[in-house]
mmCIF file of C-alpha atoms in Angstrom:
data_model
loop_
_atom_site.group_PDB
_atom_site.id
_atom_site.type_symbol
_atom_site.label_atom_id
_atom_site.label_comp_id
_atom_site.label_asym_id
_atom_site.label_seq_id
_atom_site.Cartn_x
_atom_site.Cartn_y
_atom_site.Cartn_z
ATOM 1 C CA MET A 1 0.000 0.000 0.000
ATOM 2 C CA ASN A 2 1.344 3.435 -0.915
ATOM 3 C CA THR A 3 2.316 5.705 1.934
ATOM 4 C CA PHE A 4 0.566 9.008 2.518
ATOM 5 C CA LYS A 5 3.496 10.887 0.966
ATOM 6 C CA GLU A 6 3.558 8.611 -2.076
ATOM 7 C CA ARG A 7 -0.118 9.238 -2.677
ATOM 8 C CA LEU A 8 0.505 12.980 -2.599
ATOM 9 C CA LYS A 9 3.437 12.661 -4.990
ATOM 10 C CA ASN A 10 1.234 10.619 -7.325
ATOM 11 C CA GLY A 11 -1.162 13.559 -7.510
ATOM 12 C CA GLU A 12 -4.006 11.950 -5.574
ATOM 13 C CA LYS A 13 -6.644 14.186 -3.984
ATOM 14 C CA LEU A 14 -6.993 13.255 -0.323
ATOM 15 C CA PHE A 15 -9.819 14.073 2.087
ATOM 16 C CA GLY A 16 -9.733 13.985 5.869
ATOM 17 C CA PRO A 17 -11.183 15.625 8.987
ATOM 18 C CA PHE A 18 -9.671 17.470 11.897
ATOM 19 C CA LEU A 19 -10.122 15.573 15.147
ATOM 20 C CA ASN A 20 -10.598 17.549 18.351
ATOM 21 C CA MET A 21 -12.089 14.825 20.550
ATOM 22 C CA ASN A 22 -9.733 12.873 22.770
ATOM 23 C CA TYR A 23 -11.344 9.532 21.972
ATOM 24 C CA PRO A 24 -9.613 6.784 19.936
ATOM 25 C CA ALA A 25 -12.909 5.346 18.669
ATOM 26 C CA VAL A 26 -13.459 8.535 16.647
ATOM 27 C CA VAL A 27 -10.215 7.855 14.775
ATOM 28 C CA GLU A 28 -11.332 4.301 14.026
ATOM 29 C CA ILE A 29 -14.725 5.541 12.833
ATOM 30 C CA ALA A 30 -13.026 8.016 10.467
ATOM 31 C CA GLY A 31 -11.030 5.152 8.992
ATOM 32 C CA LEU A 32 -14.073 2.920 8.684
ATOM 33 C CA ALA A 33 -15.964 5.765 7.008
ATOM 34 C CA GLY A 34 -13.399 5.890 4.226
ATOM 35 C CA PHE A 35 -11.495 9.115 4.857
ATOM 36 C CA ASP A 36 -7.951 9.267 3.479
ATOM 37 C CA PHE A 37 -6.333 10.710 6.617
ATOM 38 C CA VAL A 38 -7.084 12.348 9.943
ATOM 39 C CA ILE A 39 -5.515 15.433 11.501
ATOM 40 C CA ILE A 40 -5.082 14.980 15.251
ATOM 41 C CA ASP A 41 -5.315 18.533 16.501
ATOM 42 C CA ASN A 42 -3.034 19.480 19.396
ATOM 43 C CA GLU A 43 -3.447 23.190 18.598
ATOM 44 C CA HIS A 44 -7.189 23.495 19.223
ATOM 45 C CA GLY A 45 -9.631 21.258 21.041
ATOM 46 C CA GLU A 46 -9.017 18.978 23.978
ATOM 47 C CA ILE A 47 -6.302 16.558 22.831
ATOM 48 C CA PRO A 48 -3.104 16.851 24.902
ATOM 49 C CA LEU A 49 0.170 15.611 23.506
ATOM 50 C CA GLU A 50 0.203 12.815 26.096
ATOM 51 C CA ALA A 51 -3.010 11.327 24.663
ATOM 52 C CA THR A 52 -1.936 11.574 21.044
ATOM 53 C CA VAL A 53 -0.149 8.215 21.040
ATOM 54 C CA ASP A 54 -3.392 6.300 21.640
ATOM 55 C CA LEU A 55 -5.101 8.152 18.805
ATOM 56 C CA ILE A 56 -2.195 7.263 16.518
ATOM 57 C CA ARG A 57 -2.509 3.615 17.604
ATOM 58 C CA ALA A 58 -6.192 3.750 16.680
ATOM 59 C CA ALA A 59 -5.266 5.184 13.280
ATOM 60 C CA LYS A 60 -2.857 2.316 12.634
ATOM 61 C CA LEU A 61 -5.574 -0.149 13.627
ATOM 62 C CA ALA A 62 -8.016 1.513 11.236
ATOM 63 C CA GLN A 63 -5.316 1.773 8.535
ATOM 64 C CA ILE A 64 -5.706 5.507 8.130
ATOM 65 C CA PRO A 65 -2.744 7.931 8.077
ATOM 66 C CA ALA A 66 -2.479 10.194 11.117
ATOM 67 C CA ILE A 67 -1.172 13.741 10.778
ATOM 68 C CA VAL A 68 -0.528 15.575 14.048
ATOM 69 C CA ARG A 69 -1.007 19.333 14.138
ATOM 70 C CA VAL A 70 1.280 20.684 16.837
ATOM 71 C CA TYR A 71 0.328 23.950 18.512
ATOM 72 C CA GLU A 72 3.509 25.781 17.484
ATOM 73 C CA GLY A 73 6.658 25.230 15.467
ATOM 74 C CA ASN A 74 8.650 24.149 18.501
ATOM 75 C CA PRO A 75 11.163 21.493 17.325
ATOM 76 C CA GLU A 76 10.593 19.481 20.499
ATOM 77 C CA LEU A 77 6.872 19.208 19.757
ATOM 78 C CA VAL A 78 7.536 18.197 16.142
ATOM 79 C CA ASP A 79 10.072 15.594 17.256
ATOM 80 C CA LYS A 80 7.714 14.179 19.888
ATOM 81 C CA ALA A 81 4.761 13.888 17.494
ATOM 82 C CA LEU A 82 6.881 11.961 15.007
ATOM 83 C CA ASP A 83 8.433 9.753 17.696
ATOM 84 C CA LEU A 84 4.891 8.736 18.655
ATOM 85 C CA GLY A 85 4.456 7.337 15.143
ATOM 86 C CA ALA A 86 2.576 10.048 13.267
ATOM 87 C CA ASP A 87 2.649 9.757 9.484
ATOM 88 C CA GLY A 88 3.231 13.464 9.269
ATOM 89 C CA VAL A 89 3.277 16.687 11.205
ATOM 90 C CA GLN A 90 1.353 19.891 10.517
ATOM 91 C CA ILE A 91 2.901 23.122 11.765
ATOM 92 C CA PRO A 92 0.835 26.327 12.099
ATOM 93 C CA ASN A 93 1.707 29.985 11.636
ATOM 94 C CA ILE A 94 4.538 29.762 9.141
ATOM 95 C CA GLY A 95 5.279 33.350 8.237
ATOM 96 C CA SER A 96 8.845 33.288 6.974
ATOM 97 C CA LYS A 97 11.477 31.178 5.258
ATOM 98 C CA GLU A 98 13.290 30.868 8.585
ATOM 99 C CA ALA A 99 10.194 29.429 10.287
ATOM 100 C CA ALA A 100 9.765 26.962 7.413
ATOM 101 C CA GLU A 101 13.397 25.860 7.669
ATOM 102 C CA ILE A 102 13.127 25.322 11.422
ATOM 103 C CA ALA A 103 9.970 23.231 10.947
ATOM 104 C CA VAL A 104 11.398 21.030 8.201
ATOM 105 C CA GLN A 105 14.710 20.507 9.984
ATOM 106 C CA ALA A 106 12.867 19.448 13.140
ATOM 107 C CA ALA A 107 10.996 16.797 11.144
ATOM 108 C CA LYS A 108 14.022 15.369 9.333
ATOM 109 C CA PHE A 109 16.984 13.324 10.452
ATOM 110 C CA ALA A 110 20.460 14.366 9.321
ATOM 111 C CA PRO A 111 21.652 15.258 6.747
ATOM 112 C CA MET A 112 18.316 16.934 5.888
ATOM 113 C CA GLY A 113 17.618 18.155 9.403
ATOM 114 C CA ASN A 114 18.318 17.878 13.087
ATOM 115 C CA ARG A 115 15.576 15.604 14.417
ATOM 116 C CA GLY A 116 16.762 13.754 17.498
ATOM 117 C CA CYS A 117 18.046 10.268 16.656
ATOM 118 C CA ASN A 118 16.290 7.679 18.787
ATOM 119 C CA ARG A 119 14.792 4.505 17.353
ATOM 120 C CA PHE A 120 13.627 3.182 20.736
ATOM 121 C CA VAL A 121 10.335 4.988 20.330
ATOM 122 C CA ARG A 122 6.969 3.979 18.927
ATOM 123 C CA ALA A 123 7.899 5.218 15.447
ATOM 124 C CA GLY A 124 10.861 2.817 15.482
ATOM 125 C CA LYS A 125 8.684 0.047 16.908
ATOM 126 C CA TYR A 126 10.601 0.363 20.152
ATOM 127 C CA GLY A 127 13.907 -0.644 18.589
ATOM 128 C CA SER A 128 12.651 -3.609 16.582
ATOM 129 C CA ILE A 129 13.304 -1.737 13.326
ATOM 130 C CA SER A 130 16.991 -1.727 12.465
ATOM 131 C CA LYS A 131 18.733 1.606 12.606
ATOM 132 C CA GLU A 132 19.502 1.359 8.890
ATOM 133 C CA ASN A 133 15.846 0.925 7.980
ATOM 134 C CA PHE A 134 14.451 3.418 10.476
ATOM 135 C CA PHE A 135 16.800 6.329 9.888
ATOM 136 C CA GLY A 136 17.098 5.530 6.191
ATOM 137 C CA ARG A 137 13.373 5.570 5.491
ATOM 138 C CA ALA A 138 11.903 8.039 7.976
ATOM 139 C CA ASN A 139 12.779 11.152 5.969
ATOM 140 C CA ASP A 140 11.202 9.688 2.846
ATOM 141 C CA GLU A 141 8.021 8.559 4.579
ATOM 142 C CA THR A 142 7.322 11.451 6.954
ATOM 143 C CA ALA A 143 5.063 14.190 5.570
ATOM 144 C CA VAL A 144 5.674 17.830 6.454
ATOM 145 C CA VAL A 145 2.661 20.155 6.215
ATOM 146 C CA LEU A 146 3.265 23.873 6.701
ATOM 147 C CA GLN A 147 0.389 26.248 7.407
ATOM 148 C CA VAL A 148 0.378 29.723 5.901
ATOM 149 C CA GLU A 149 -2.317 31.714 7.644
ATOM 150 C CA GLY A 150 -1.474 35.403 7.429
ATOM 151 C CA GLN A 151 -0.186 38.038 5.064
ATOM 152 C CA ASP A 152 3.355 37.637 6.391
ATOM 153 C CA GLY A 153 3.368 34.065 5.093
ATOM 154 C CA VAL A 154 1.729 35.038 1.815
ATOM 155 C CA GLN A 155 4.325 37.733 1.190
ATOM 156 C CA ALA A 156 7.166 35.344 2.094
ATOM 157 C CA LEU A 157 5.743 32.515 -0.027
ATOM 158 C CA PRO A 158 8.348 32.700 -2.827
ATOM 159 C CA ASP A 159 11.069 32.214 -0.207
ATOM 160 C CA ILE A 160 9.143 29.607 1.802
ATOM 161 C CA LEU A 161 8.663 27.511 -1.324
ATOM 162 C CA THR A 162 12.430 27.303 -1.833
ATOM 163 C CA VAL A 163 12.759 25.262 1.360
ATOM 164 C CA LYS A 164 13.337 21.601 0.547
ATOM 165 C CA GLY A 165 11.279 18.957 2.308
ATOM 166 C CA VAL A 166 7.862 20.656 2.301
ATOM 167 C CA ASP A 167 5.188 18.214 1.150
ATOM 168 C CA VAL A 168 2.052 20.299 1.642
ATOM 169 C CA LEU A 169 1.490 24.030 1.878
ATOM 170 C CA PHE A 170 -1.703 24.340 3.882
ATOM 171 C CA VAL A 171 -3.821 27.499 3.768
ATOM 172 C CA GLY A 172 -6.209 28.294 6.598
ATOM 173 C CA PRO A 173 -9.003 30.304 4.942
ATOM 174 C CA TYR A 174 -10.455 31.696 8.170
ATOM 175 C CA ASP A 175 -7.132 33.100 9.347
ATOM 176 C CA LEU A 176 -6.408 34.242 5.799
ATOM 177 C CA SER A 177 -9.719 36.110 5.656
ATOM 178 C CA ALA A 178 -8.961 37.732 9.009
ATOM 179 C CA SER A 179 -5.552 38.867 7.767
ATOM 180 C CA LEU A 180 -7.300 40.500 4.799
ATOM 181 C CA GLY A 181 -9.640 42.404 7.120
ATOM 182 C CA ILE A 182 -12.709 40.297 6.293
ATOM 183 C CA PRO A 183 -12.770 37.714 9.106
ATOM 184 C CA GLY A 184 -14.943 34.685 8.428
ATOM 185 C CA GLN A 185 -15.716 35.631 4.832
ATOM 186 C CA VAL A 186 -13.937 32.624 3.374
ATOM 187 C CA ASP A 187 -15.822 32.840 0.071
ATOM 188 C CA HIS A 188 -14.961 36.499 -0.457
ATOM 189 C CA PRO A 189 -13.363 37.239 -3.867
ATOM 190 C CA LYS A 190 -10.224 38.550 -2.124
ATOM 191 C CA VAL A 191 -9.729 35.219 -0.350
ATOM 192 C CA ILE A 192 -10.417 33.195 -3.500
ATOM 193 C CA GLU A 193 -8.070 35.353 -5.563
ATOM 194 C CA GLN A 194 -5.253 35.045 -3.045
ATOM 195 C CA MET A 195 -5.770 31.309 -2.711
ATOM 196 C CA GLU A 196 -5.559 30.856 -6.473
ATOM 197 C CA HIS A 197 -2.337 32.869 -6.562
ATOM 198 C CA ILE A 198 -0.887 30.705 -3.780
ATOM 199 C CA MET A 199 -1.833 27.563 -5.688
ATOM 200 C CA GLU A 200 -0.111 28.826 -8.830
ATOM 201 C CA GLN A 201 3.120 29.468 -6.951
ATOM 202 C CA ALA A 202 3.084 26.069 -5.240
ATOM 203 C CA ALA A 203 2.343 24.229 -8.489
ATOM 204 C CA LYS A 204 5.478 25.696 -10.078
ATOM 205 C CA VAL A 205 7.705 23.951 -7.523
ATOM 206 C CA GLY A 206 5.666 20.755 -7.156
ATOM 207 C CA VAL A 207 4.376 21.336 -3.622
ATOM 208 C CA ALA A 208 0.879 20.033 -2.890
ATOM 209 C CA ILE A 209 -1.715 22.498 -1.631
ATOM 210 C CA GLY A 210 -3.931 21.958 1.384
ATOM 211 C CA PHE A 211 -7.110 23.849 2.199
ATOM 212 C CA PHE A 212 -9.717 23.744 4.968
ATOM 213 C CA VAL A 213 -13.427 23.512 4.177
ATOM 214 C CA ASP A 214 -16.427 22.958 6.421
ATOM 215 C CA ASP A 215 -18.823 22.001 3.636
ATOM 216 C CA VAL A 216 -18.478 18.850 1.543
ATOM 217 C CA GLN A 217 -19.654 20.594 -1.631
ATOM 218 C CA LYS A 218 -16.889 23.159 -1.168
ATOM 219 C CA ALA A 219 -14.498 20.280 -0.617
ATOM 220 C CA VAL A 220 -15.354 18.848 -4.027
ATOM 221 C CA GLU A 221 -15.073 22.308 -5.591
ATOM 222 C CA TRP A 222 -11.576 22.898 -4.236
ATOM 223 C CA ARG A 223 -10.515 19.352 -5.067
ATOM 224 C CA ASN A 224 -11.539 20.006 -8.652
ATOM 225 C CA ARG A 225 -9.494 23.206 -8.613
ATOM 226 C CA GLY A 226 -6.415 21.172 -7.695
ATOM 227 C CA VAL A 227 -6.238 21.031 -3.901
ATOM 228 C CA GLN A 228 -4.722 17.679 -2.926
ATOM 229 C CA TYR A 229 -4.945 17.836 0.864
ATOM 230 C CA VAL A 230 -8.542 18.728 1.612
ATOM 231 C CA SER A 231 -9.122 19.018 5.348
ATOM 232 C CA PHE A 232 -12.763 18.820 6.258
ATOM 233 C CA SER A 233 -14.585 20.312 9.216
ATOM 234 C CA SER A 234 -14.013 18.468 12.497
ATOM 235 C CA ASP A 235 -15.377 15.551 14.440
ATOM 236 C CA VAL A 236 -17.248 17.824 16.865
ATOM 237 C CA GLY A 237 -18.608 19.993 14.063
ATOM 238 C CA GLU A 238 -19.949 17.060 12.082
ATOM 239 C CA LEU A 239 -21.402 15.446 15.202
ATOM 240 C CA TYR A 240 -23.217 18.677 16.029
ATOM 241 C CA VAL A 241 -24.602 19.017 12.487
ATOM 242 C CA ARG A 242 -25.936 15.464 12.464
ATOM 243 C CA PHE A 243 -27.366 15.756 15.987
ATOM 244 C CA LYS A 244 -29.118 19.033 15.155
ATOM 245 C CA GLU A 245 -30.569 17.696 11.886
ATOM 246 C CA ASN A 246 -32.174 14.814 13.737
ATOM 247 C CA ALA A 247 -33.305 16.869 16.748
ATOM 248 C CA ASP A 248 -34.895 19.480 14.475
ATOM 249 C CA TYR A 249 -36.573 16.830 12.338
ATOM 250 C CA PHE A 250 -38.075 15.161 15.402
ATOM 251 C CA LYS A 251 -39.445 18.444 16.713
ATOM 252 C CA MET A 252 -40.941 19.429 13.343
ATOM 253 C CA HIS A 253 -42.751 16.139 12.571
#
C-alpha cells in the first residue's frame, strides 16, 4: 500500500477531517468511514500531547494515516509527534522562510535536518526496526505540512517555497480572511483570488496544496481546482450538524 506521501506525490486528492475529541474510537470511525487521513489537533480542542499516542494507535488499527497538528513550530513538539508514530506533522503559523526551515529541519533526520536520533520509540517500533531501515526511510516517509495563515506568510511565499522537504502548503481560509480584514468571509473574492495565486506558486515547484473547508460541496469544488490535501470540518462539528438535523426533524414532525 502506498504511503501518505507517495499518494501525494502521485497527484491523488486526499480528504480527511480534523479531530478535536480525545477519543480513539473517533479515529477508528473516520477510517471505517473511508477518509484518506485524519488530523489529530493538538493546537485546538481537547487533545493533549500525552493522549496523542493512543489516537495514533487507533489510526494504525483503522489503517488511516495520522497527521498531528502541533500547537507551534517548537522542534521538540515536532520531534515528539513523530516519535509517537505520526505519518506526518502539521505546523501552524509559518510566516517566513526561517520558520519553514526550522519546521522542516525538526521533522528530518540528518543530513536533511536535526531531528533527534532515537529509534527506541513507537515510530521505530521500540527498537525492533533496524537503525539502517528506520533512519534511512523516515525522511522519505514522513510528511511535512506547513500552514500559511497570514499576510506575512503570503508575502514570504516565494522564499518559503524554496525550502526543501515541504510536502504540503496548507492554507487556513479563516485566518487568511482575518488577515485581509474580512474575518470569516472565506468565500470572499479577495480570499479566493489570493488562494488561487498561492496555488499557482506552489504548483510551479511541485508542492501540494492543502485547504480547509467545512462544507463537503466546497471540498469537491476545491478538489476540482487542484487542492490535494482537503481538510474537512471536524469531528465535533460534524457530530453537532448530524445531531441538530435529527433533533430538528423530530421536533418538526
